[in-house]
mmCIF file of C-alpha atoms in Angstrom:
data_model
loop_
_atom_site.group_PDB
_atom_site.id
_atom_site.type_symbol
_atom_site.label_atom_id
_atom_site.label_comp_id
_atom_site.label_asym_id
_atom_site.label_seq_id
_atom_site.Cartn_x
_atom_site.Cartn_y
_atom_site.Cartn_z
ATOM 1 C CA UNK H 1 28.740 -10.751 3.371
ATOM 2 C CA UNK H 2 28.667 -8.325 0.465
ATOM 3 C CA UNK H 3 26.602 -5.174 0.668
ATOM 4 C CA UNK H 4 24.023 -6.541 -1.797
ATOM 5 C CA UNK H 5 23.541 -9.729 0.221
ATOM 6 C CA UNK H 6 23.233 -7.728 3.437
ATOM 7 C CA UNK H 7 20.590 -5.456 1.897
ATOM 8 C CA UNK H 8 18.717 -8.477 0.550
ATOM 9 C CA UNK H 9 18.620 -10.203 3.941
ATOM 10 C CA UNK H 10 17.980 -7.095 6.039
ATOM 11 C CA UNK H 11 15.307 -5.824 3.644
ATOM 12 C CA UNK H 12 13.486 -9.140 3.851
ATOM 13 C CA UNK H 13 13.436 -9.097 7.658
ATOM 14 C CA UNK H 14 12.379 -5.447 7.695
ATOM 15 C CA UNK H 15 9.537 -6.093 5.285
ATOM 16 C CA UNK H 16 8.242 -9.029 7.304
ATOM 17 C CA UNK H 17 8.206 -6.898 10.453
ATOM 18 C CA UNK H 18 6.369 -4.121 8.635
ATOM 19 C CA UNK H 19 3.753 -6.508 7.268
ATOM 20 C CA UNK H 20 2.945 -8.212 10.571
ATOM 21 C CA UNK H 21 2.596 -4.904 12.433
ATOM 22 C CA UNK H 22 0.798 -2.954 9.737
ATOM 23 C CA UNK H 23 -1.511 -5.291 7.823
ATOM 24 C CA UNK H 24 -4.655 -4.884 9.986
ATOM 25 C CA UNK H 25 -4.450 -1.101 9.517
ATOM 26 C CA UNK H 26 -3.985 -1.622 5.787
ATOM 27 C CA UNK H 27 -7.078 -3.831 5.586
ATOM 28 C CA UNK H 28 -9.234 -1.124 7.129
ATOM 29 C CA UNK H 29 -7.673 1.493 4.846
ATOM 30 C CA UNK H 30 -8.572 -0.479 1.716
ATOM 31 C CA UNK H 31 -12.104 -1.212 2.941
ATOM 32 C CA UNK H 32 -12.727 2.496 3.495
ATOM 33 C CA UNK H 33 -11.118 3.461 0.184
ATOM 34 C CA UNK H 34 -13.065 0.986 -1.902
ATOM 35 C CA UNK H 35 -16.549 1.237 -0.406
ATOM 36 C CA UNK H 36 -18.877 2.756 -3.017
ATOM 37 C CA UNK H 37 -20.534 6.129 -2.536
ATOM 38 C CA UNK H 38 -23.971 5.337 -1.037
ATOM 39 C CA UNK H 39 -27.217 6.378 -2.774
ATOM 40 C CA UNK H 40 -28.724 9.698 -1.637
ATOM 41 C CA UNK H 41 -30.173 9.388 1.826
ATOM 42 C CA UNK H 42 -28.376 6.115 2.543
ATOM 43 C CA UNK H 43 -25.484 5.823 5.023
ATOM 44 C CA UNK H 44 -22.142 4.359 3.897
ATOM 45 C CA UNK H 45 -21.381 0.776 4.853
ATOM 46 C CA UNK H 46 -18.650 1.939 7.240
ATOM 47 C CA UNK H 47 -19.103 5.080 9.308
ATOM 48 C CA UNK H 48 -15.367 5.296 9.921
ATOM 49 C CA UNK H 49 -12.258 3.325 10.819
ATOM 50 C CA UNK H 50 -13.514 2.074 14.201
ATOM 51 C CA UNK H 51 -16.819 0.996 12.676
ATOM 52 C CA UNK H 52 -14.943 -0.828 9.906
ATOM 53 C CA UNK H 53 -12.883 -2.694 12.507
ATOM 54 C CA UNK H 54 -16.006 -3.680 14.451
ATOM 55 C CA UNK H 55 -17.891 -4.848 11.365
ATOM 56 C CA UNK H 56 -14.907 -6.772 10.036
ATOM 57 C CA UNK H 57 -14.376 -8.635 13.300
ATOM 58 C CA UNK H 58 -18.114 -9.295 13.684
ATOM 59 C CA UNK H 59 -18.423 -10.694 10.160
ATOM 60 C CA UNK H 60 -15.087 -12.408 9.692
ATOM 61 C CA UNK H 61 -13.482 -12.691 13.107
ATOM 62 C CA UNK H 62 -10.063 -11.237 14.004
ATOM 63 C CA UNK H 63 -8.587 -13.093 11.040
ATOM 64 C CA UNK H 64 -10.522 -10.761 8.761
ATOM 65 C CA UNK H 65 -8.058 -8.003 9.644
ATOM 66 C CA UNK H 66 -5.305 -10.131 8.114
ATOM 67 C CA UNK H 67 -7.207 -11.020 4.954
ATOM 68 C CA UNK H 68 -5.078 -10.650 1.866
ATOM 69 C CA UNK H 69 -1.815 -10.966 3.790
ATOM 70 C CA UNK H 70 -0.831 -14.099 1.887
ATOM 71 C CA UNK H 71 0.006 -12.206 -1.308
ATOM 72 C CA UNK H 72 2.316 -9.593 0.229
ATOM 73 C CA UNK H 73 3.773 -12.163 2.641
ATOM 74 C CA UNK H 74 4.669 -14.410 -0.273
ATOM 75 C CA UNK H 75 6.447 -11.573 -2.045
ATOM 76 C CA UNK H 76 7.717 -9.540 0.904
ATOM 77 C CA UNK H 77 11.196 -10.992 0.480
ATOM 78 C CA UNK H 78 11.403 -9.899 -3.143
ATOM 79 C CA UNK H 79 9.714 -6.531 -2.595
ATOM 80 C CA UNK H 80 11.826 -5.307 0.301
ATOM 81 C CA UNK H 81 14.958 -6.977 -0.964
ATOM 82 C CA UNK H 82 14.599 -5.000 -4.198
ATOM 83 C CA UNK H 83 13.679 -1.784 -2.377
ATOM 84 C CA UNK H 84 16.644 -1.761 -0.010
ATOM 85 C CA UNK H 85 19.102 -3.319 -2.446
ATOM 86 C CA UNK H 86 18.371 -0.842 -5.241
ATOM 87 C CA UNK H 87 18.495 1.963 -2.728
ATOM 88 C CA UNK H 88 21.864 0.650 -1.485
ATOM 89 C CA UNK H 89 23.264 0.433 -5.013
ATOM 90 C CA UNK H 90 21.995 3.937 -5.770
ATOM 91 C CA UNK H 91 23.838 5.130 -2.675
ATOM 92 C CA UNK H 92 27.032 3.533 -3.984
ATOM 93 C CA UNK H 93 26.644 5.291 -7.331
ATOM 94 C CA UNK H 94 25.885 8.649 -5.738
ATOM 95 C CA UNK H 95 28.591 8.521 -3.048
ATOM 96 C CA UNK H 96 31.530 10.815 -3.843
ATOM 97 C CA UNK H 97 34.036 8.678 -1.931
ATOM 98 C CA UNK H 98 33.830 5.279 -0.196
ATOM 99 C CA UNK H 99 32.452 5.607 3.321
ATOM 100 C CA UNK H 100 31.205 9.182 2.858
ATOM 101 C CA UNK H 101 27.612 9.740 4.013
ATOM 102 C CA UNK H 102 25.097 10.821 1.388
ATOM 103 C CA UNK H 103 23.445 14.196 1.530
ATOM 104 C CA UNK H 104 19.696 14.402 2.083
ATOM 105 C CA UNK H 105 19.168 15.248 -1.600
ATOM 106 C CA UNK H 106 21.142 12.176 -2.620
ATOM 107 C CA UNK H 107 19.009 10.021 -0.301
ATOM 108 C CA UNK H 108 15.919 11.421 -2.020
ATOM 109 C CA UNK H 109 17.307 10.415 -5.428
ATOM 110 C CA UNK H 110 18.229 6.944 -4.142
ATOM 111 C CA UNK H 111 14.724 6.488 -2.755
ATOM 112 C CA UNK H 112 13.121 7.527 -6.050
ATOM 113 C CA UNK H 113 15.252 5.022 -7.939
ATOM 114 C CA UNK H 114 14.232 2.269 -5.553
ATOM 115 C CA UNK H 115 10.588 3.304 -6.019
ATOM 116 C CA UNK H 116 10.784 2.730 -9.775
ATOM 117 C CA UNK H 117 12.102 -0.796 -9.281
ATOM 118 C CA UNK H 118 9.587 -1.912 -6.643
ATOM 119 C CA UNK H 119 6.560 -0.596 -8.549
ATOM 120 C CA UNK H 120 6.653 -3.626 -10.838
ATOM 121 C CA UNK H 121 6.477 -5.954 -7.835
ATOM 122 C CA UNK H 122 4.044 -3.848 -5.824
ATOM 123 C CA UNK H 123 1.358 -3.561 -8.514
ATOM 124 C CA UNK H 124 0.301 -7.231 -8.932
ATOM 125 C CA UNK H 125 0.826 -7.942 -5.242
ATOM 126 C CA UNK H 126 -1.405 -5.059 -4.177
ATOM 127 C CA UNK H 127 -4.044 -5.867 -6.780
ATOM 128 C CA UNK H 128 -4.444 -9.318 -5.227
ATOM 129 C CA UNK H 129 -4.364 -7.897 -1.697
ATOM 130 C CA UNK H 130 -6.911 -5.177 -2.433
ATOM 131 C CA UNK H 131 -9.318 -7.604 -4.102
ATOM 132 C CA UNK H 132 -9.289 -9.838 -1.032
ATOM 133 C CA UNK H 133 -9.513 -6.977 1.455
ATOM 134 C CA UNK H 134 -12.319 -5.138 -0.335
ATOM 135 C CA UNK H 135 -14.551 -7.945 -1.561
ATOM 136 C CA UNK H 136 -16.745 -8.109 1.537
ATOM 137 C CA UNK H 137 -17.441 -4.372 1.396
ATOM 138 C CA UNK H 138 -18.102 -4.396 -2.345
ATOM 139 C CA UNK H 139 -20.198 -7.540 -2.114
ATOM 140 C CA UNK H 140 -22.684 -5.976 0.317
ATOM 141 C CA UNK H 141 -22.736 -2.348 -0.790
ATOM 142 C CA UNK H 142 -23.893 -3.005 -4.353
ATOM 143 C CA UNK H 143 -27.026 -5.008 -3.428
ATOM 144 C CA UNK H 144 -28.006 -2.258 -0.981
ATOM 145 C CA UNK H 145 -27.613 0.330 -3.701
ATOM 146 C CA UNK H 146 -29.685 -1.735 -6.116
ATOM 147 C CA UNK H 147 -32.428 -2.242 -3.547
ATOM 148 C CA UNK H 148 -32.578 1.487 -2.844
ATOM 149 C CA UNK H 149 -32.785 2.321 -6.544
ATOM 150 C CA UNK H 150 -35.197 -0.435 -7.591
ATOM 151 C CA UNK H 151 -38.969 0.153 -7.702
ATOM 152 C CA UNK H 152 -41.376 -1.941 -5.684
ATOM 153 C CA UNK H 153 -41.230 -5.543 -6.826
ATOM 154 C CA UNK H 154 -37.666 -5.117 -8.115
ATOM 155 C CA UNK H 155 -36.357 -8.217 -6.375
ATOM 156 C CA UNK H 156 -35.018 -9.620 -9.631
ATOM 157 C CA UNK H 157 -32.697 -6.655 -10.110
ATOM 158 C CA UNK H 158 -31.471 -6.958 -6.546
ATOM 159 C CA UNK H 159 -30.757 -10.658 -6.857
ATOM 160 C CA UNK H 160 -28.869 -10.063 -10.101
ATOM 161 C CA UNK H 161 -26.583 -7.526 -8.460
ATOM 162 C CA UNK H 162 -26.162 -9.801 -5.449
ATOM 163 C CA UNK H 163 -25.029 -12.673 -7.631
ATOM 164 C CA UNK H 164 -22.635 -10.467 -9.543
ATOM 165 C CA UNK H 165 -20.994 -8.996 -6.478
ATOM 166 C CA UNK H 166 -20.908 -12.004 -4.171
ATOM 167 C CA UNK H 167 -17.596 -12.870 -2.575
ATOM 168 C CA UNK H 168 -15.764 -14.844 -5.268
ATOM 169 C CA UNK H 169 -12.147 -15.210 -4.203
ATOM 170 C CA UNK H 170 -10.956 -18.066 -2.031
ATOM 171 C CA UNK H 171 -7.448 -16.715 -1.544
ATOM 172 C CA UNK H 172 -4.473 -15.052 -3.261
ATOM 173 C CA UNK H 173 -3.964 -17.815 -5.833
ATOM 174 C CA UNK H 174 -7.669 -17.770 -6.649
ATOM 175 C CA UNK H 175 -7.470 -14.033 -7.383
ATOM 176 C CA UNK H 176 -4.402 -14.531 -9.577
ATOM 177 C CA UNK H 177 -6.046 -17.375 -11.518
ATOM 178 C CA UNK H 178 -9.224 -15.360 -12.038
ATOM 179 C CA UNK H 179 -7.333 -12.318 -13.310
ATOM 180 C CA UNK H 180 -5.087 -14.366 -15.605
ATOM 181 C CA UNK H 181 -8.041 -16.286 -17.024
ATOM 182 C CA UNK H 182 -10.691 -13.586 -17.264
ATOM 183 C CA UNK H 183 -9.049 -10.143 -17.139
ATOM 184 C CA UNK H 184 -6.486 -10.052 -19.898
ATOM 185 C CA UNK H 185 -3.810 -12.438 -18.679
ATOM 186 C CA UNK H 186 -0.588 -11.099 -17.205
ATOM 187 C CA UNK H 187 -1.559 -7.569 -18.239
ATOM 188 C CA UNK H 188 -4.529 -7.788 -15.873
ATOM 189 C CA UNK H 189 -2.217 -8.270 -12.905
ATOM 190 C CA UNK H 190 -0.614 -4.910 -13.698
ATOM 191 C CA UNK H 191 -3.836 -2.941 -13.622
ATOM 192 C CA UNK H 192 -3.076 0.245 -11.699
ATOM 193 C CA UNK H 193 0.638 0.303 -12.569
ATOM 194 C CA UNK H 194 0.615 4.020 -13.410
ATOM 195 C CA UNK H 195 -0.780 5.164 -10.032
ATOM 196 C CA UNK H 196 1.419 2.569 -8.317
ATOM 197 C CA UNK H 197 4.506 4.201 -9.820
ATOM 198 C CA UNK H 198 3.085 7.646 -9.070
ATOM 199 C CA UNK H 199 2.922 6.518 -5.438
ATOM 200 C CA UNK H 200 6.156 4.567 -5.088
ATOM 201 C CA UNK H 201 8.595 6.939 -6.809
ATOM 202 C CA UNK H 202 7.829 10.194 -4.964
ATOM 203 C CA UNK H 203 6.743 8.324 -1.830
ATOM 204 C CA UNK H 204 10.040 6.485 -1.434
ATOM 205 C CA UNK H 205 11.991 9.616 -2.347
ATOM 206 C CA UNK H 206 10.279 11.439 0.511
ATOM 207 C CA UNK H 207 10.469 8.492 2.921
ATOM 208 C CA UNK H 208 14.190 7.826 2.621
ATOM 209 C CA UNK H 209 14.995 11.534 2.587
ATOM 210 C CA UNK H 210 12.972 12.167 5.739
ATOM 211 C CA UNK H 211 14.392 9.050 7.408
ATOM 212 C CA UNK H 212 17.962 10.189 6.914
ATOM 213 C CA UNK H 213 17.179 13.815 7.800
ATOM 214 C CA UNK H 214 15.486 12.734 11.037
ATOM 215 C CA UNK H 215 18.396 10.486 11.998
ATOM 216 C CA UNK H 216 20.921 13.239 11.330
ATOM 217 C CA UNK H 217 18.860 15.722 13.328
ATOM 218 C CA UNK H 218 18.736 13.388 16.335
ATOM 219 C CA UNK H 219 22.426 12.512 16.003
ATOM 220 C CA UNK H 220 23.458 16.138 15.648
ATOM 221 C CA UNK H 221 25.385 15.441 12.442
ATOM 222 C CA UNK H 222 25.902 13.054 9.550
ATOM 223 C CA UNK H 223 27.275 10.243 11.725
ATOM 224 C CA UNK H 224 24.163 8.365 12.854
ATOM 225 C CA UNK H 225 25.851 5.108 13.846
ATOM 226 C CA UNK H 226 25.416 5.825 17.558
ATOM 227 C CA UNK H 227 21.629 6.122 17.504
ATOM 228 C CA UNK H 228 19.716 3.704 19.720
ATOM 229 C CA UNK H 229 16.813 1.497 18.724
ATOM 230 C CA UNK H 230 14.233 3.941 20.010
ATOM 231 C CA UNK H 231 15.643 6.655 17.747
ATOM 232 C CA UNK H 232 15.579 4.312 14.750
ATOM 233 C CA UNK H 233 11.933 3.431 15.433
ATOM 234 C CA UNK H 234 11.043 7.115 15.726
ATOM 235 C CA UNK H 235 12.894 8.031 12.525
ATOM 236 C CA UNK H 236 11.267 5.154 10.666
ATOM 237 C CA UNK H 237 7.819 6.083 11.941
ATOM 238 C CA UNK H 238 8.208 9.715 10.906
ATOM 239 C CA UNK H 239 9.487 8.596 7.488
ATOM 240 C CA UNK H 240 6.486 6.316 7.003
ATOM 241 C CA UNK H 241 4.084 9.098 7.940
ATOM 242 C CA UNK H 242 5.834 11.362 5.421
ATOM 243 C CA UNK H 243 5.402 8.714 2.721
ATOM 244 C CA UNK H 244 1.640 8.475 3.135
ATOM 245 C CA UNK H 245 1.095 12.185 3.684
ATOM 246 C CA UNK H 246 2.781 12.936 0.357
ATOM 247 C CA UNK H 247 1.073 10.359 -1.879
ATOM 248 C CA UNK H 248 -2.193 9.291 -0.250
ATOM 249 C CA UNK H 249 -4.632 10.485 -2.963
ATOM 250 C CA UNK H 250 -2.619 8.501 -5.503
ATOM 251 C CA UNK H 251 -3.045 5.391 -3.354
ATOM 252 C CA UNK H 252 -6.822 5.905 -3.297
ATOM 253 C CA UNK H 253 -6.892 6.096 -7.101
ATOM 254 C CA UNK H 254 -4.768 2.938 -7.303
ATOM 255 C CA UNK H 255 -7.054 1.023 -4.965
ATOM 256 C CA UNK H 256 -10.316 1.902 -6.721
ATOM 257 C CA UNK H 257 -8.823 1.002 -10.111
ATOM 258 C CA UNK H 258 -7.565 -2.349 -8.872
ATOM 259 C CA UNK H 259 -10.935 -3.400 -7.411
ATOM 260 C CA UNK H 260 -12.959 -1.987 -10.318
ATOM 261 C CA UNK H 261 -15.126 -4.468 -12.242
ATOM 262 C CA UNK H 262 -13.331 -5.701 -15.360
ATOM 263 C CA UNK H 263 -16.405 -6.269 -17.539
ATOM 264 C CA UNK H 264 -18.324 -3.174 -16.458
ATOM 265 C CA UNK H 265 -15.639 -0.742 -15.319
ATOM 266 C CA UNK H 266 -16.587 2.411 -13.524
ATOM 267 C CA UNK H 267 -13.293 4.097 -14.375
ATOM 268 C CA UNK H 268 -11.471 4.313 -17.709
ATOM 269 C CA UNK H 269 -8.136 5.167 -16.119
ATOM 270 C CA UNK H 270 -6.303 7.059 -13.404
ATOM 271 C CA UNK H 271 -7.391 10.558 -14.475
ATOM 272 C CA UNK H 272 -11.002 9.448 -14.887
ATOM 273 C CA UNK H 273 -10.959 7.837 -11.441
ATOM 274 C CA UNK H 274 -9.487 10.987 -9.924
ATOM 275 C CA UNK H 275 -12.181 13.172 -11.524
ATOM 276 C CA UNK H 276 -15.049 10.871 -10.558
ATOM 277 C CA UNK H 277 -13.891 10.579 -6.942
ATOM 278 C CA UNK H 278 -13.731 14.376 -6.721
ATOM 279 C CA UNK H 279 -17.160 14.738 -8.350
ATOM 280 C CA UNK H 280 -18.797 12.178 -6.068
ATOM 281 C CA UNK H 281 -17.137 12.879 -2.718
ATOM 282 C CA UNK H 282 -15.044 16.021 -3.085
ATOM 283 C CA UNK H 283 -11.490 16.271 -1.818
ATOM 284 C CA UNK H 284 -12.352 14.142 1.221
ATOM 285 C CA UNK H 285 -12.972 11.248 -1.169
ATOM 286 C CA UNK H 286 -9.266 11.267 -1.979
ATOM 287 C CA UNK H 287 -8.507 10.761 1.710
ATOM 288 C CA UNK H 288 -10.805 7.837 2.500
ATOM 289 C CA UNK H 289 -8.997 5.604 4.955
ATOM 290 C CA UNK H 290 -6.320 8.225 5.680
ATOM 291 C CA UNK H 291 -6.635 7.746 9.443
ATOM 292 C CA UNK H 292 -5.871 3.999 9.391
ATOM 293 C CA UNK H 293 -3.063 4.587 6.890
ATOM 294 C CA UNK H 294 -1.388 7.098 9.171
ATOM 295 C CA UNK H 295 -2.037 4.981 12.256
ATOM 296 C CA UNK H 296 -0.364 2.095 10.432
ATOM 297 C CA UNK H 297 2.557 4.026 9.000
ATOM 298 C CA UNK H 298 4.248 4.974 12.267
ATOM 299 C CA UNK H 299 4.487 1.557 13.996
ATOM 300 C CA UNK H 300 4.819 -0.455 10.763
ATOM 301 C CA UNK H 301 7.603 1.634 9.257
ATOM 302 C CA UNK H 302 9.263 2.040 12.624
ATOM 303 C CA UNK H 303 9.366 -1.770 12.887
ATOM 304 C CA UNK H 304 10.591 -2.086 9.303
ATOM 305 C CA UNK H 305 13.520 0.310 9.609
ATOM 306 C CA UNK H 306 14.518 -1.010 13.026
ATOM 307 C CA UNK H 307 14.503 -4.605 11.792
ATOM 308 C CA UNK H 308 16.463 -3.579 8.691
ATOM 309 C CA UNK H 309 19.115 -1.629 10.579
ATOM 310 C CA UNK H 310 19.555 -4.233 13.339
ATOM 311 C CA UNK H 311 19.693 -7.156 10.911
ATOM 312 C CA UNK H 312 22.213 -5.410 8.658
ATOM 313 C CA UNK H 313 24.428 -4.533 11.629
ATOM 314 C CA UNK H 314 24.472 -8.185 12.710
ATOM 315 C CA UNK H 315 25.535 -9.522 9.293
#
C-alpha cells in the first residue's frame, strides 16, 4: 500500500480507539465547561468532575457518558485520516532525503500543518457533540437561575426560561438539521471555527513534536523502530497531555461559543467570550473541566498512537 493509503487506514483505526477510550472523559469536560456561572449564593450544578459523573449516570444512565459520540464516530475516519495523512505528506515535504528521520522542529511544523487541515472537520463535528453533551446541564441551570432571580409569584418567568432551555435535540442529525434550518445554514455549523483553529494548529504542533521527542528519548536516538507497545502508549499519552496543557483555555472558549444561544447570544465572539469568562470566574474559569480533559488525554491518546503505529506496521 502507498504511504497515503497506510496513513488513511491507520489514522482511522487510531481515531476510533481514541474515541472509545476517551469519550466519557470528554463528556464530563464539556458539561463542566458549559455550565453557567450560578447566581450569587447558589452552588453550581456540578461541584466537580466526580459529581458530574454521578449526576450524569443518575439522570441518563451510563449511556449518558457516551452522549454525542455519534457525530465524532461518524466522522472519525475522515478526521484522523486527514490528520495523519496531512502530517505524513508534510513529513515527505520536509524530509531532506528519503528515509531520513525528521527533526523535532520539523515534526512540530508537520503537526501544525495537519492542525490547519483538520480544523475544518473538527469544528462542525464538535459543535454537534458539544450541543448534545451540554444540553442537560444548560437545560436545568437556566431555570434555577431564573427562579433565584425572580420575585415571589414569578412562576411565569421561570416557566418561560424552562421552555426555552428544555432538551431539544434527539441526536446528531437533529442538531445538524436545527442548525442548518435556524442558525444560518452551513455557516452555523462552523460557529467557533476561529478558536477551533487556535486549538488545533498549536495543539497538534506541540503534540506531534512531544510525541517524537519522547520516542527518541526512550530509544536513545532518532531510530525509534525498536520501541515496544508500552513505550508507544506512554509517548502517546504524554503527547496528548501536552496538547491539552498548551491549548486548554482556547478549548473552553470554543465550547461556550458553540453551545451559546443563537437568538440571544451571550458572547459576540472569541475575544468577548474570553473576557466575560475571566470577568465572571477569573482564570480558573478558563480551566473548567481541565481535570477530566487531562485524565482523558493520557489513555485516549496513548490508545490512538498505539493503534496508529501498529496498524501502519501491519499494512
